[in-house]
Short mmCIF file of C-alpha atoms in Angstrom, two decimals:
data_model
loop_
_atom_site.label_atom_id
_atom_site.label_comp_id
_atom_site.label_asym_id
_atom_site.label_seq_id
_atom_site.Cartn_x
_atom_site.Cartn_y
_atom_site.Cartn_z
CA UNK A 1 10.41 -61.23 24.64
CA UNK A 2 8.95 -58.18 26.08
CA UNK A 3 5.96 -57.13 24.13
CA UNK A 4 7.17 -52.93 23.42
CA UNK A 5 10.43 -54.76 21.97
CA UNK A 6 8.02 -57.29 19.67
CA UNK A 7 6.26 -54.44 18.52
CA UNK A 8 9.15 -52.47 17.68
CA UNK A 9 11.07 -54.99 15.50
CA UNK A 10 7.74 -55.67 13.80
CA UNK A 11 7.82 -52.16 12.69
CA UNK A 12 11.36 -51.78 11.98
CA UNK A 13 11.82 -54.70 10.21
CA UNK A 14 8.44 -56.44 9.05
CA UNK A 15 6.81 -52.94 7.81
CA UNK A 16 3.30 -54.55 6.54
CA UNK A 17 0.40 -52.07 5.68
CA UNK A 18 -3.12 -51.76 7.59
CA UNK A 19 -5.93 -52.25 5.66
CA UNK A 20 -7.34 -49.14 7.49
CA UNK A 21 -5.39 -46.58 9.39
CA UNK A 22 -7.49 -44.69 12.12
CA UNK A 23 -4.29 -42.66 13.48
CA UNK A 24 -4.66 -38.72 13.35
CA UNK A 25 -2.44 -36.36 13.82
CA UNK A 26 -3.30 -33.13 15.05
CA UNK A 27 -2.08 -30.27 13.53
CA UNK A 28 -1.77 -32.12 10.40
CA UNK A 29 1.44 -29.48 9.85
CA UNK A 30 3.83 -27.50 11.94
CA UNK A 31 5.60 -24.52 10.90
CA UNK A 32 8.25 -23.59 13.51
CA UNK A 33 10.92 -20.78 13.96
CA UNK A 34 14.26 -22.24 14.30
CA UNK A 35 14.89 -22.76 17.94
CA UNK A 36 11.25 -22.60 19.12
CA UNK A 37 9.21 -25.64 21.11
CA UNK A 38 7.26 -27.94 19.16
CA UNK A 39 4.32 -30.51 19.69
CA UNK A 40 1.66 -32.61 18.31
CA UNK A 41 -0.55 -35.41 19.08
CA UNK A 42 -1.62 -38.82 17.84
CA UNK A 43 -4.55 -40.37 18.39
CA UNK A 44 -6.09 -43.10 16.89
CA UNK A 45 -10.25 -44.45 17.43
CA UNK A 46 -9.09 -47.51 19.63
CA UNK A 47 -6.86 -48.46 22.45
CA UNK A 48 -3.24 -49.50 20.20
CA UNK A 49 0.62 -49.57 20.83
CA UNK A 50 1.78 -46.48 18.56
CA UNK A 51 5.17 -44.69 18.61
CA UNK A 52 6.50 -41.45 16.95
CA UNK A 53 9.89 -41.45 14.91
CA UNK A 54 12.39 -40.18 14.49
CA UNK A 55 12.98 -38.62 18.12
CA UNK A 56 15.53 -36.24 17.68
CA UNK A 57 18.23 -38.62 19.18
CA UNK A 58 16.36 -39.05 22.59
CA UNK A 59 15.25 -42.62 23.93
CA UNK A 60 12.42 -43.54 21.22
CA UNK A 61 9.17 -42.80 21.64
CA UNK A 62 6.50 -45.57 21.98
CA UNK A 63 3.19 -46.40 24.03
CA UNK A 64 1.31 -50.15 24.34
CA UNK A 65 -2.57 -50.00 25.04
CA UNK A 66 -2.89 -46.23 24.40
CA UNK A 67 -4.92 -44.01 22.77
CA UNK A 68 -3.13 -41.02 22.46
CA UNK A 69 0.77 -40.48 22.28
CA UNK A 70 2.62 -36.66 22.47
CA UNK A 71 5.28 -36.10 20.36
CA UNK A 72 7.04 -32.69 21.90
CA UNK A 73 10.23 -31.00 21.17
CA UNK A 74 11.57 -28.30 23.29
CA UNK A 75 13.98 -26.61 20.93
CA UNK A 76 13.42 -27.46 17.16
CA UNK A 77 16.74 -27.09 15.38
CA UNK A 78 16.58 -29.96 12.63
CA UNK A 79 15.70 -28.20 9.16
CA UNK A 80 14.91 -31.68 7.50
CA UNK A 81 12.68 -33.21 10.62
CA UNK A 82 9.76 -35.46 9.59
CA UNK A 83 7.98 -36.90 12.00
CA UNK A 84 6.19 -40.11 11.70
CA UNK A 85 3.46 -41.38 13.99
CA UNK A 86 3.24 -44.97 13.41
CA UNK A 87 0.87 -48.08 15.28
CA UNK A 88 1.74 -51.62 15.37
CA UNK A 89 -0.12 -54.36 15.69
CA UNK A 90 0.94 -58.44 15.97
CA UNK A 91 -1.64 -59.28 13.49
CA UNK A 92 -2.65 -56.60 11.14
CA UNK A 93 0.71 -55.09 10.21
CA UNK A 94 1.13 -51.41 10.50
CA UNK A 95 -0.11 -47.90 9.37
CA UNK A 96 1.72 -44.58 9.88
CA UNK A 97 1.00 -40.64 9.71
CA UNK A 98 3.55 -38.00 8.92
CA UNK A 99 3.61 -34.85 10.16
CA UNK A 100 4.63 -32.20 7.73
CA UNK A 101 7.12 -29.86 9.71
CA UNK A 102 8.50 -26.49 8.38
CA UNK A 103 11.39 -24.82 10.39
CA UNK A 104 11.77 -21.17 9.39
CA UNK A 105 14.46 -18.36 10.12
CA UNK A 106 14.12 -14.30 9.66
CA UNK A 107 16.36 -12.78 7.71
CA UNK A 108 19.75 -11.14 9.29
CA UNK A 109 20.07 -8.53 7.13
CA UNK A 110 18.21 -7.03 3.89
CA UNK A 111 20.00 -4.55 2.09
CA UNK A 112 19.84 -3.08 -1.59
CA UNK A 113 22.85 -1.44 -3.80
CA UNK A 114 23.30 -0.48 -7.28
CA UNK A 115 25.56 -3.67 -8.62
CA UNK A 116 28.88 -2.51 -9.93
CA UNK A 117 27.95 1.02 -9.49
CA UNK A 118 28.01 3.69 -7.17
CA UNK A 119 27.38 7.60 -7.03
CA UNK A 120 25.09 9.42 -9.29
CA UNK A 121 23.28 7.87 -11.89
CA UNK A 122 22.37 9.03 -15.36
CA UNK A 123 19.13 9.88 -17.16
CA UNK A 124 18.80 7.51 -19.71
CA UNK A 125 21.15 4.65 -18.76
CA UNK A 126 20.47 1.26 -17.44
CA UNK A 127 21.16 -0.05 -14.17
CA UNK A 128 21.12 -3.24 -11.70
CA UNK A 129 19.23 -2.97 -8.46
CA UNK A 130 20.54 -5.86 -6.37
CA UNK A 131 18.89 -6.82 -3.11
CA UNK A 132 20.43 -9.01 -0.43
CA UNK A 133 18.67 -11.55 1.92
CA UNK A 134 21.12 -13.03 4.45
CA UNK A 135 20.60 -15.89 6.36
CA UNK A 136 16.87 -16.99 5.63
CA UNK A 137 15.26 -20.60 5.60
CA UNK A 138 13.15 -21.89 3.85
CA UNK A 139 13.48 -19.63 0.93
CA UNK A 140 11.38 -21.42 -1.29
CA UNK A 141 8.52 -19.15 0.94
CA UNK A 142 10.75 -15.53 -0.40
CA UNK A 143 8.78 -13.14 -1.92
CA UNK A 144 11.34 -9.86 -2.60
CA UNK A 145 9.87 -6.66 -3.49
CA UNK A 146 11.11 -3.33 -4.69
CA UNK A 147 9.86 -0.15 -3.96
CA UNK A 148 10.58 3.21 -5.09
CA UNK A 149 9.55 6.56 -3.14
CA UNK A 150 8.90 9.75 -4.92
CA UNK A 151 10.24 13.14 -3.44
CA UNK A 152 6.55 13.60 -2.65
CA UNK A 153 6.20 10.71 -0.58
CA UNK A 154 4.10 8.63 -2.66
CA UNK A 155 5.59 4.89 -2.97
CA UNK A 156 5.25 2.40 -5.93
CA UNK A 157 5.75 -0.89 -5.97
CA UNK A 158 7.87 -1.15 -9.06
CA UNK A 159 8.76 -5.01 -8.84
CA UNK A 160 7.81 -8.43 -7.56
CA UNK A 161 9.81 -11.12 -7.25
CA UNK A 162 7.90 -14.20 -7.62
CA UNK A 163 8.49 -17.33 -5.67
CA UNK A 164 10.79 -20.45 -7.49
CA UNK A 165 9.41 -23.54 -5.85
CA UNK A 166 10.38 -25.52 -9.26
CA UNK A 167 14.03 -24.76 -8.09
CA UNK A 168 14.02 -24.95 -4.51
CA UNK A 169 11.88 -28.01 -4.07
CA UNK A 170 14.54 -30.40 -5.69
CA UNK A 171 17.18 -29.42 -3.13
CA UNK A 172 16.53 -30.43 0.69
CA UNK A 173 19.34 -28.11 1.65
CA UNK A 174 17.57 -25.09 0.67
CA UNK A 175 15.69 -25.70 3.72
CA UNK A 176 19.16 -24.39 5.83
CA UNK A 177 19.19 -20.65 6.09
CA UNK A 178 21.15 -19.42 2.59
CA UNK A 179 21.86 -15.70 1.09
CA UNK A 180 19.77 -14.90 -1.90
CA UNK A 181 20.10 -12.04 -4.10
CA UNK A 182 17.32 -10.71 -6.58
CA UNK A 183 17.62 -7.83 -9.45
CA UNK A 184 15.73 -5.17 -10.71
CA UNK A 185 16.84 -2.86 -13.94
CA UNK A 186 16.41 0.51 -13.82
CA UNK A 187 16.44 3.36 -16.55
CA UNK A 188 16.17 6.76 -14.35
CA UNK A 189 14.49 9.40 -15.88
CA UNK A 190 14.81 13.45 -14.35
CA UNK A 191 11.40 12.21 -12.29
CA UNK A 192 13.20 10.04 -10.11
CA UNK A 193 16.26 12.58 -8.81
CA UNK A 194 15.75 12.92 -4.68
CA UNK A 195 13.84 9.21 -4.97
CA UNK A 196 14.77 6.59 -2.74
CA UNK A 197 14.63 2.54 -3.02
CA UNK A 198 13.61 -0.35 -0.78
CA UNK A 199 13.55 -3.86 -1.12
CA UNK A 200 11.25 -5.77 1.31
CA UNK A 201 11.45 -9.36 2.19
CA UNK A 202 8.49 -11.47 3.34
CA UNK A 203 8.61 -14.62 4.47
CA UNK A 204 4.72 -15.95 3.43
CA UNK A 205 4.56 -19.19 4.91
CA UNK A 206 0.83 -20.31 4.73
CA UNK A 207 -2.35 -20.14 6.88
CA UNK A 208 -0.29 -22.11 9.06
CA UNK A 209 2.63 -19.59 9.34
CA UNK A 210 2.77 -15.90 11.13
CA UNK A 211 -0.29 -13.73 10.21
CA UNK A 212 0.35 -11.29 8.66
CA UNK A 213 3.50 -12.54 7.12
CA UNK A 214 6.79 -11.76 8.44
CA UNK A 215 8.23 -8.73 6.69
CA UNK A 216 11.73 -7.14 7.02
CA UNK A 217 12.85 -4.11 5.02
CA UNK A 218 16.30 -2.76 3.47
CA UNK A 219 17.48 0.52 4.18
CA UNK A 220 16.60 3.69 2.18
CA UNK A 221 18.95 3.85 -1.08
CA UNK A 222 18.86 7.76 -1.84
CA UNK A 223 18.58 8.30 -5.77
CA UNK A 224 20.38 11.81 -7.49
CA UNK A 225 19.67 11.44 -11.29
CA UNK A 226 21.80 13.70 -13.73
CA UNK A 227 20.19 14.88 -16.39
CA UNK A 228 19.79 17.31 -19.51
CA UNK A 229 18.47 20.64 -18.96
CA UNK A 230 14.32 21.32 -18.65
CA UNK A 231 12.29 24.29 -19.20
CA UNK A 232 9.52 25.20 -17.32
CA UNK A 233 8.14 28.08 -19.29
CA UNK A 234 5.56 27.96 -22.32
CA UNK A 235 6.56 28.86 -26.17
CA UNK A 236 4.35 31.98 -25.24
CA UNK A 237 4.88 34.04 -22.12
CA UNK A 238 2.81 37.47 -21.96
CA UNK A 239 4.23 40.08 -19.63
CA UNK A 240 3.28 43.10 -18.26
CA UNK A 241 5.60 46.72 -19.04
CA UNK A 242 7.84 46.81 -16.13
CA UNK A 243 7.80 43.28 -15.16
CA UNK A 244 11.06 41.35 -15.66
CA UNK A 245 11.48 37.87 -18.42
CA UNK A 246 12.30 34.65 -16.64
CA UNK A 247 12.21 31.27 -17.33
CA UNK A 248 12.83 28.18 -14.93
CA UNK A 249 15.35 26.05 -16.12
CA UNK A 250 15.90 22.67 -14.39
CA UNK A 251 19.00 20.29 -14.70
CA UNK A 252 21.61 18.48 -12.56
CA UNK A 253 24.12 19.38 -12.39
CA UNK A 254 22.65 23.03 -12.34
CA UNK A 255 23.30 24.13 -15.96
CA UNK A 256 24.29 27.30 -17.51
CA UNK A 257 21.45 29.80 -18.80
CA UNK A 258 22.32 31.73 -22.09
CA UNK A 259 19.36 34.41 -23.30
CA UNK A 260 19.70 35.70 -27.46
CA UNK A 261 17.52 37.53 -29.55
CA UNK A 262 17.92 37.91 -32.99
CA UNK A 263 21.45 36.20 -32.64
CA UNK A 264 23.03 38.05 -29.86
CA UNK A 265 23.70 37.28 -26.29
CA UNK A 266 21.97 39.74 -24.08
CA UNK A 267 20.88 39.39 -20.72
CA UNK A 268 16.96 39.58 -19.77
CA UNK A 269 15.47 42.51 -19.50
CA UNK A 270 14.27 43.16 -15.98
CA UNK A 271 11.90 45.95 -16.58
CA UNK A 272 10.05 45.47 -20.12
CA UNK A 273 8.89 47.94 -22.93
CA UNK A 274 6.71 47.41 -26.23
CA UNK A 275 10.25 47.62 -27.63
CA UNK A 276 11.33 44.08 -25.71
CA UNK A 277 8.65 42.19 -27.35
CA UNK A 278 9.46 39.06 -29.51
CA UNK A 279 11.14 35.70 -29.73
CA UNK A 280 13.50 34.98 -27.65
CA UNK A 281 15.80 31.84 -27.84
CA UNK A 282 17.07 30.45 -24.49
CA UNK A 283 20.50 27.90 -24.66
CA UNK A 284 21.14 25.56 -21.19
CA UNK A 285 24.46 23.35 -20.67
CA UNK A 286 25.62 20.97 -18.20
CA UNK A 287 28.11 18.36 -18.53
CA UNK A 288 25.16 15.65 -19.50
CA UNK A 289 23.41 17.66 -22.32
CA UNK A 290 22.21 20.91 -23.75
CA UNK A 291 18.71 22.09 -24.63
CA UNK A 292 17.38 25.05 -26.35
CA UNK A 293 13.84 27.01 -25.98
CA UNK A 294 12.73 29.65 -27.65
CA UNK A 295 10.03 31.85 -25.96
CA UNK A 296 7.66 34.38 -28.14
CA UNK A 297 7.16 37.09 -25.33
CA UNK A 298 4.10 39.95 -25.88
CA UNK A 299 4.03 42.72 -23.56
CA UNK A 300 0.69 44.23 -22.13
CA UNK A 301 0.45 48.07 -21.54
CA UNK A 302 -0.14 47.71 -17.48
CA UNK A 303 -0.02 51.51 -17.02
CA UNK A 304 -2.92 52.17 -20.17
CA UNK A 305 -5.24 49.19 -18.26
CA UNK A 306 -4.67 51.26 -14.86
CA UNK A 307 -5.67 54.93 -17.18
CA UNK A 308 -8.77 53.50 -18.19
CA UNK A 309 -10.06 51.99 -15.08
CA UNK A 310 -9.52 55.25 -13.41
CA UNK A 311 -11.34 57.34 -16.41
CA UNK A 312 -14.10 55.02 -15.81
CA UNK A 313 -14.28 55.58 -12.01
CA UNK A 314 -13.93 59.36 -12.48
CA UNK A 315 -17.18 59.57 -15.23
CA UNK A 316 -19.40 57.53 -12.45
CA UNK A 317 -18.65 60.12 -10.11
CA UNK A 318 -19.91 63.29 -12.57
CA UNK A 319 -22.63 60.73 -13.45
CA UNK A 320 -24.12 60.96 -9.60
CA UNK A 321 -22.87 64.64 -9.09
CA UNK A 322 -25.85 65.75 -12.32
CA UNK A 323 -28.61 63.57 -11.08
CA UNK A 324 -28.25 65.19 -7.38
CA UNK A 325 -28.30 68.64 -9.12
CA UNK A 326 -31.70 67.32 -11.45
CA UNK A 327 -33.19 66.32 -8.23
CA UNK A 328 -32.45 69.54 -5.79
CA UNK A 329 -33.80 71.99 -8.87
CA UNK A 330 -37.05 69.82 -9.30
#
């Protein structure tokens, strides 16, 4: 019998272990994007038949009285590949290496939505961010991230979304491309109307992977909070005679603005008097809430400050005008 056939039925079907194994494989791991070439070596201290399996459905893969043996794949498309490098020998059995091979995919598509809403949202209320990863492998390596982006541009990260191995690992499938979803709740608050959501989905797989980790992002999600009216203006408020009363009032939808003193509806006074002083109660309305603020307004005599700073002026002058007169006489 031909000695490469020998050797291979004494692996196939009399699997005995070497008391020492001097194969190496080198890398010790592969991680591959789907599609992509592949390769490794095996090499072992002394000239040995050795043989890689499994060989992707090609002619299999053996060398007699060799040091060295390639195992190389053009175009890696097997999710579940393990290759084995293995050496055989008539007398002292065998001994194998396996080479640990991941096979990774990008992401399609990552999007985010609110789940089972859409339009405005409301202060106060809870809600479901969902984000969607289509089509990645293995995602057992996922790491999903949310991100919210303040109307001044500053972004927090609001939410991790921590890897499942405990899951994933008991499932060889979930080495296939699948679509996972992940969730955030959300209670929006009148901070967060004009903010916008992300969801980012990195793919972190190892030393051995892409540096820096593969990263793909979900479109902007554009957040309009409704809310109950807000005022900007203190309890106190001291204004100058002639100067108008205002007050900013925020809300969304853009609320009604009533002004009362002493009970009655008036509307502010635009030029003010020591008469207009006191407390002033202001009422806003929208169709989420109403809110009330009362203001205690004091009026300052502009026109008396602007008297006195000219009667000071105008005694400086006389004061200069006498000492020029002291001096000229003397």
């Amino acid at each position: 019998m031909h000695t490469l056939s020998l050797l291979l039925i004494l692996h196939l079907l009399k699997p005995g272990v070497c008391e020492t194994c001097s194969l190496v494989v080198s890398p010790a791991g592969l991680v591959v994007k789907y599609g992509a070439p592949a390769s490794a070596n095996c090499t072992s201290d002394t000239i040995t038949s050795m043989g890689w399996e499994p060989s992707l459905g090609e002619s299999p893969l053996f060398g007699t009285e060799v040091k060295e043996l390639t195992w190389r794949v053009d175009s890696l498309t097997d999710w579940n590949i393990k290759p084995q490098c293995f050496e055989i020998s008539e007398v002292g059995g065998q001994c194998a290496r396996v080479l640990k091979v991941t096979v990774y995919k990008l992401p399609d598509r990552v999007s985010i939505r609110y789940l089972n809403h859409s339009g405005p949202v409301v202060e106060g209320h809870q809600y479901s961010l969902h984000c969607l990863v289509q089509n990645i492998a293995p995602v057992e390596h996922l790491r999903v991230t949310f991100f919210k982006v303040s109307t001044n541009g500053e972004r927090t990260v609001s939410y991790t979304q921590p890897l499942n191995n405990d899951i994933h690992q008991l499932n060889n499938d979930m080495r296939r491309p699948v679509n996972e979803s992940y969730s955030l709740q959300f209670s929006p608050t009148s901070v967060d109307d004009g903010a916008q959501w992300f969801c980012s989905a990195m793919l972190d797989l190892g030393p051995e992977g892409p540096r820096p980790p593969a990263v793909m992002e979900s479109e902007r999600l554009n957040t309009t909070v409704h809310f109950t009216p807000e005022f900007s203006c203190s309890a106190k408020l001291q204004v100058r005679a002639g100067e108008g009363l205002t007050c900013d009032v925020r809300g969304n939808p853009v609320p009604s603005v009533t002004w009362l003193r002493d009970g009655q509806v008036l509307t502010p006074p635009t030029h003010l008097s020591r008469e207009d002083a006191g407390n002033y109660t202001l009422m806003a309305l929208n169709r989420i809430g109403r809110a009330n603020h009362t203001v205690e307004v004091e009026v300052l005599h502009g026109r008396a400050a602007r008297g006195a700073s000219c009667q000071a002026a105008g005694s400086a002058t006389v004061a200069v005008l006498l000492l020029q007169l002291i001096h000229w006489l003397y």
